[in-house]
Amino acid sequence: MDVNPETSEAMEAYNAGVEINGMISQYPQMSEFEKERLTQLKRDCYTIAYHLYHKTVVEKIGDPFNEDPHTFAMCCHNLAIELTQQEKYDEAIAMTTQGMEYGYFMYILQNRFSAYLEAGYLEEAVDDGEKLMEDFMNEMDSVTYFNIADHLCNSYMELKDYEPAMEWINLGLENYYSLDATDPLLSNPEIVRCFTNFYINKAKVEEQTGVKTDITTASKEADQILEEMPDNPSVLISRSNIFLEEENYEKALECLQYAIHFASEQNKVRSVQVALYNMGYIQVAKLKDETLALESFEQSIALGNEDFWCYYWAVHCGYHLQENEKTVEFALMALQVLRQQQGVTEDIIAEIYEHLGTAQLDLGQYTYAEENLKKSIHYNHSSIAEDNLKTAEAENSRNGSGGFFRKMFGK
């Protein structure tokens, strides 16, 4: 297909681009070489049309025959799609913004919304997303509506602006529940994906804000989505948390076992880490089974979990099981990531140093034990740390442990 690059008719060049785009969509089996050739030709057609329209519509110096503001806006819209595909997001944003001055319609605003998202301009993206909902909600199909609501929710979550995030979550869930039970949209993969995200993000907002949904509603939501997506690890973990609140520990652990199974199959390592950590927490904090709990925490850590609280509970279990070497190992790991963890109180820090120092005392590492037990008392005085410190000091004094080097290096 050839297009006359010397044409003076903007509509001719624009229509040629639209026709080529249709050909590319109609024949997906064409060779990559032919697809690339036609894609470039399509972009050339849109570019020619853009310049011809721009001269007339914007500059007011072109052929009056090309005076067509709406098609100029459509041309800007189509060019912006091409620019976004080429990852030229700023150019795509500028192109759609110019086009909207001459033709404002849902798809061009949706186009700019997508470019903002791809570029990571989240504040601008939520402005456009909310404008889409305000101006064009009645023109949208259900998939588009849920998709935009999902992006708005995710953007607000990334911005840590939880109030509007929860508003869109609740609106999305409300609209999903309002669908008729026989409506095939209930099982549309894209809508189910969005519903899943609403559910998971709702749990995250509740965790951040401390505002909880009542257990009955939370259970209903979880069970409904598990019917559609029984192999979703994130939903299984959330369902486990609800069982935990209901003190149904058996069911909570069962959900976590399923989460680990499906997450392993899907290579979702982070979900496996979280499920194992949650399992360990239930085993130690609720069932008082330090042996099983330590196994769970160790498995989570072995898979790369570097979370402070996972290390903390591993230290706790190792200490109470008198697994001194493991206690030392995990305590040092916990202290290493302590700076990155917010909200750790001084009594928790003191406990880690006390467990560390006591384990080192049992291992005969008296110098280290003395140092760490002193740190424990510095953060929070305890009789255990004080008694063990006296023992460590007595051993160091009796053995003359590190006398020369302590004087030399001030340790």
PDB file of N, CA and C in Angstrom, residues 176-177 195 199 215-230 235-236 238-240 242-243 246 251 255:
ATOM      1  N   TYR A 176     -19.556  -4.164  41.700  1.00  0.00           N
ATOM      2  CA  TYR A 176     -19.415  -5.584  41.391  1.00  0.00           C
ATOM      3  C   TYR A 176     -20.559  -6.377  42.030  1.00  0.00           C
ATOM      4  N   TYR A 177     -20.846  -6.081  43.283  1.00  0.00           N
ATOM      5  CA  TYR A 177     -21.907  -6.800  43.984  1.00  0.00           C
ATOM      6  C   TYR A 177     -23.287  -6.486  43.414  1.00  0.00           C
ATOM      7  N   PHE A 195     -11.625  -6.844  40.653  1.00  0.00           N
ATOM      8  CA  PHE A 195     -12.269  -7.142  41.929  1.00  0.00           C
ATOM      9  C   PHE A 195     -11.268  -7.715  42.923  1.00  0.00           C
ATOM     10  N   TYR A 199     -10.113  -6.092  46.566  1.00  0.00           N
ATOM     11  CA  TYR A 199     -10.151  -6.860  47.802  1.00  0.00           C
ATOM     12  C   TYR A 199      -8.791  -6.836  48.509  1.00  0.00           C
ATOM     13  N   ILE A 215     -16.182  -8.611  60.431  1.00  0.00           N
ATOM     14  CA  ILE A 215     -15.753  -9.957  60.050  1.00  0.00           C
ATOM     15  C   ILE A 215     -16.726 -10.613  59.077  1.00  0.00           C
ATOM     16  N   THR A 216     -18.022 -10.425  59.301  1.00  0.00           N
ATOM     17  CA  THR A 216     -19.028 -11.068  58.443  1.00  0.00           C
ATOM     18  C   THR A 216     -18.894 -10.605  57.002  1.00  0.00           C
ATOM     19  N   THR A 217     -18.772  -9.291  56.812  1.00  0.00           N
ATOM     20  CA  THR A 217     -18.620  -8.740  55.460  1.00  0.00           C
ATOM     21  C   THR A 217     -17.317  -9.195  54.838  1.00  0.00           C
ATOM     22  N   ALA A 218     -16.240  -9.156  55.630  1.00  0.00           N
ATOM     23  CA  ALA A 218     -14.928  -9.559  55.107  1.00  0.00           C
ATOM     24  C   ALA A 218     -14.944 -11.026  54.672  1.00  0.00           C
ATOM     25  N   SER A 219     -15.581 -11.875  55.474  1.00  0.00           N
ATOM     26  CA  SER A 219     -15.665 -13.296  55.135  1.00  0.00           C
ATOM     27  C   SER A 219     -16.447 -13.507  53.853  1.00  0.00           C
ATOM     28  N   LYS A 220     -17.550 -12.781  53.714  1.00  0.00           N
ATOM     29  CA  LYS A 220     -18.395 -12.898  52.515  1.00  0.00           C
ATOM     30  C   LYS A 220     -17.608 -12.499  51.270  1.00  0.00           C
ATOM     31  N   GLU A 221     -16.888 -11.382  51.358  1.00  0.00           N
ATOM     32  CA  GLU A 221     -16.101 -10.905  50.209  1.00  0.00           C
ATOM     33  C   GLU A 221     -15.028 -11.921  49.837  1.00  0.00           C
ATOM     34  N   ALA A 222     -14.355 -12.451  50.853  1.00  0.00           N
ATOM     35  CA  ALA A 222     -13.270 -13.402  50.590  1.00  0.00           C
ATOM     36  C   ALA A 222     -13.797 -14.675  49.952  1.00  0.00           C
ATOM     37  N   ASP A 223     -14.898 -15.192  50.495  1.00  0.00           N
ATOM     38  CA  ASP A 223     -15.452 -16.434  49.953  1.00  0.00           C
ATOM     39  C   ASP A 223     -15.952 -16.244  48.529  1.00  0.00           C
ATOM     40  N   GLN A 224     -16.522 -15.072  48.264  1.00  0.00           N
ATOM     41  CA  GLN A 224     -17.041 -14.812  46.918  1.00  0.00           C
ATOM     42  C   GLN A 224     -15.914 -14.795  45.887  1.00  0.00           C
ATOM     43  N   ILE A 225     -14.826 -14.139  46.236  1.00  0.00           N
ATOM     44  CA  ILE A 225     -13.729 -14.062  45.265  1.00  0.00           C
ATOM     45  C   ILE A 225     -12.985 -15.391  45.144  1.00  0.00           C
ATOM     46  N   LEU A 226     -12.934 -16.158  46.233  1.00  0.00           N
ATOM     47  CA  LEU A 226     -12.282 -17.470  46.158  1.00  0.00           C
ATOM     48  C   LEU A 226     -13.060 -18.436  45.265  1.00  0.00           C
ATOM     49  N   GLU A 227     -14.378 -18.215  45.146  1.00  0.00           N
ATOM     50  CA  GLU A 227     -15.156 -19.029  44.213  1.00  0.00           C
ATOM     51  C   GLU A 227     -14.685 -18.807  42.783  1.00  0.00           C
ATOM     52  N   GLU A 228     -14.327 -17.546  42.473  1.00  0.00           N
ATOM     53  CA  GLU A 228     -13.870 -17.208  41.124  1.00  0.00           C
ATOM     54  C   GLU A 228     -12.389 -17.524  40.934  1.00  0.00           C
ATOM     55  N   MET A 229     -11.611 -17.311  41.990  1.00  0.00           N
ATOM     56  CA  MET A 229     -10.158 -17.461  41.873  1.00  0.00           C
ATOM     57  C   MET A 229      -9.614 -18.269  43.052  1.00  0.00           C
ATOM     58  N   PRO A 230      -9.904 -19.571  43.083  1.00  0.00           N
ATOM     59  CA  PRO A 230      -9.480 -20.386  44.240  1.00  0.00           C
ATOM     60  C   PRO A 230      -7.982 -20.587  44.340  1.00  0.00           C
ATOM     61  N   VAL A 235      -5.376 -13.713  47.863  1.00  0.00           N
ATOM     62  CA  VAL A 235      -6.717 -13.826  48.437  1.00  0.00           C
ATOM     63  C   VAL A 235      -6.738 -14.900  49.525  1.00  0.00           C
ATOM     64  N   LEU A 236      -6.042 -15.997  49.300  1.00  0.00           N
ATOM     65  CA  LEU A 236      -5.960 -17.051  50.315  1.00  0.00           C
ATOM     66  C   LEU A 236      -5.292 -16.542  51.591  1.00  0.00           C
ATOM     67  N   SER A 238      -5.284 -13.387  52.597  1.00  0.00           N
ATOM     68  CA  SER A 238      -6.255 -12.483  53.225  1.00  0.00           C
ATOM     69  C   SER A 238      -7.354 -13.273  53.939  1.00  0.00           C
ATOM     70  N   ARG A 239      -7.808 -14.358  53.284  1.00  0.00           N
ATOM     71  CA  ARG A 239      -8.858 -15.189  53.921  1.00  0.00           C
ATOM     72  C   ARG A 239      -8.322 -15.801  55.208  1.00  0.00           C
ATOM     73  N   SER A 240      -7.058 -16.193  55.207  1.00  0.00           N
ATOM     74  CA  SER A 240      -6.437 -16.736  56.412  1.00  0.00           C
ATOM     75  C   SER A 240      -6.445 -15.712  57.536  1.00  0.00           C
ATOM     76  N   ILE A 242      -8.599 -13.421  58.047  1.00  0.00           N
ATOM     77  CA  ILE A 242      -9.957 -13.312  58.599  1.00  0.00           C
ATOM     78  C   ILE A 242     -10.227 -14.482  59.547  1.00  0.00           C
ATOM     79  N   PHE A 243      -9.829 -15.687  59.143  1.00  0.00           N
ATOM     80  CA  PHE A 243      -9.966 -16.844  60.044  1.00  0.00           C
ATOM     81  C   PHE A 243      -9.177 -16.613  61.338  1.00  0.00           C
ATOM     82  N   GLU A 246     -11.092 -14.561  63.622  1.00  0.00           N
ATOM     83  CA  GLU A 246     -12.195 -15.359  64.180  1.00  0.00           C
ATOM     84  C   GLU A 246     -11.682 -16.443  65.138  1.00  0.00           C
ATOM     85  N   LYS A 251      -8.408 -23.429  60.205  1.00  0.00           N
ATOM     86  CA  LYS A 251      -8.767 -22.949  58.865  1.00  0.00           C
ATOM     87  C   LYS A 251      -7.755 -21.920  58.356  1.00  0.00           C
ATOM     88  N   CYS A 255      -5.686 -22.371  54.835  1.00  0.00           N
ATOM     89  CA  CYS A 255      -5.616 -21.370  53.750  1.00  0.00           C
ATOM     90  C   CYS A 255      -4.161 -21.059  53.392  1.00  0.00           C
TER      91      CYS A 255
END
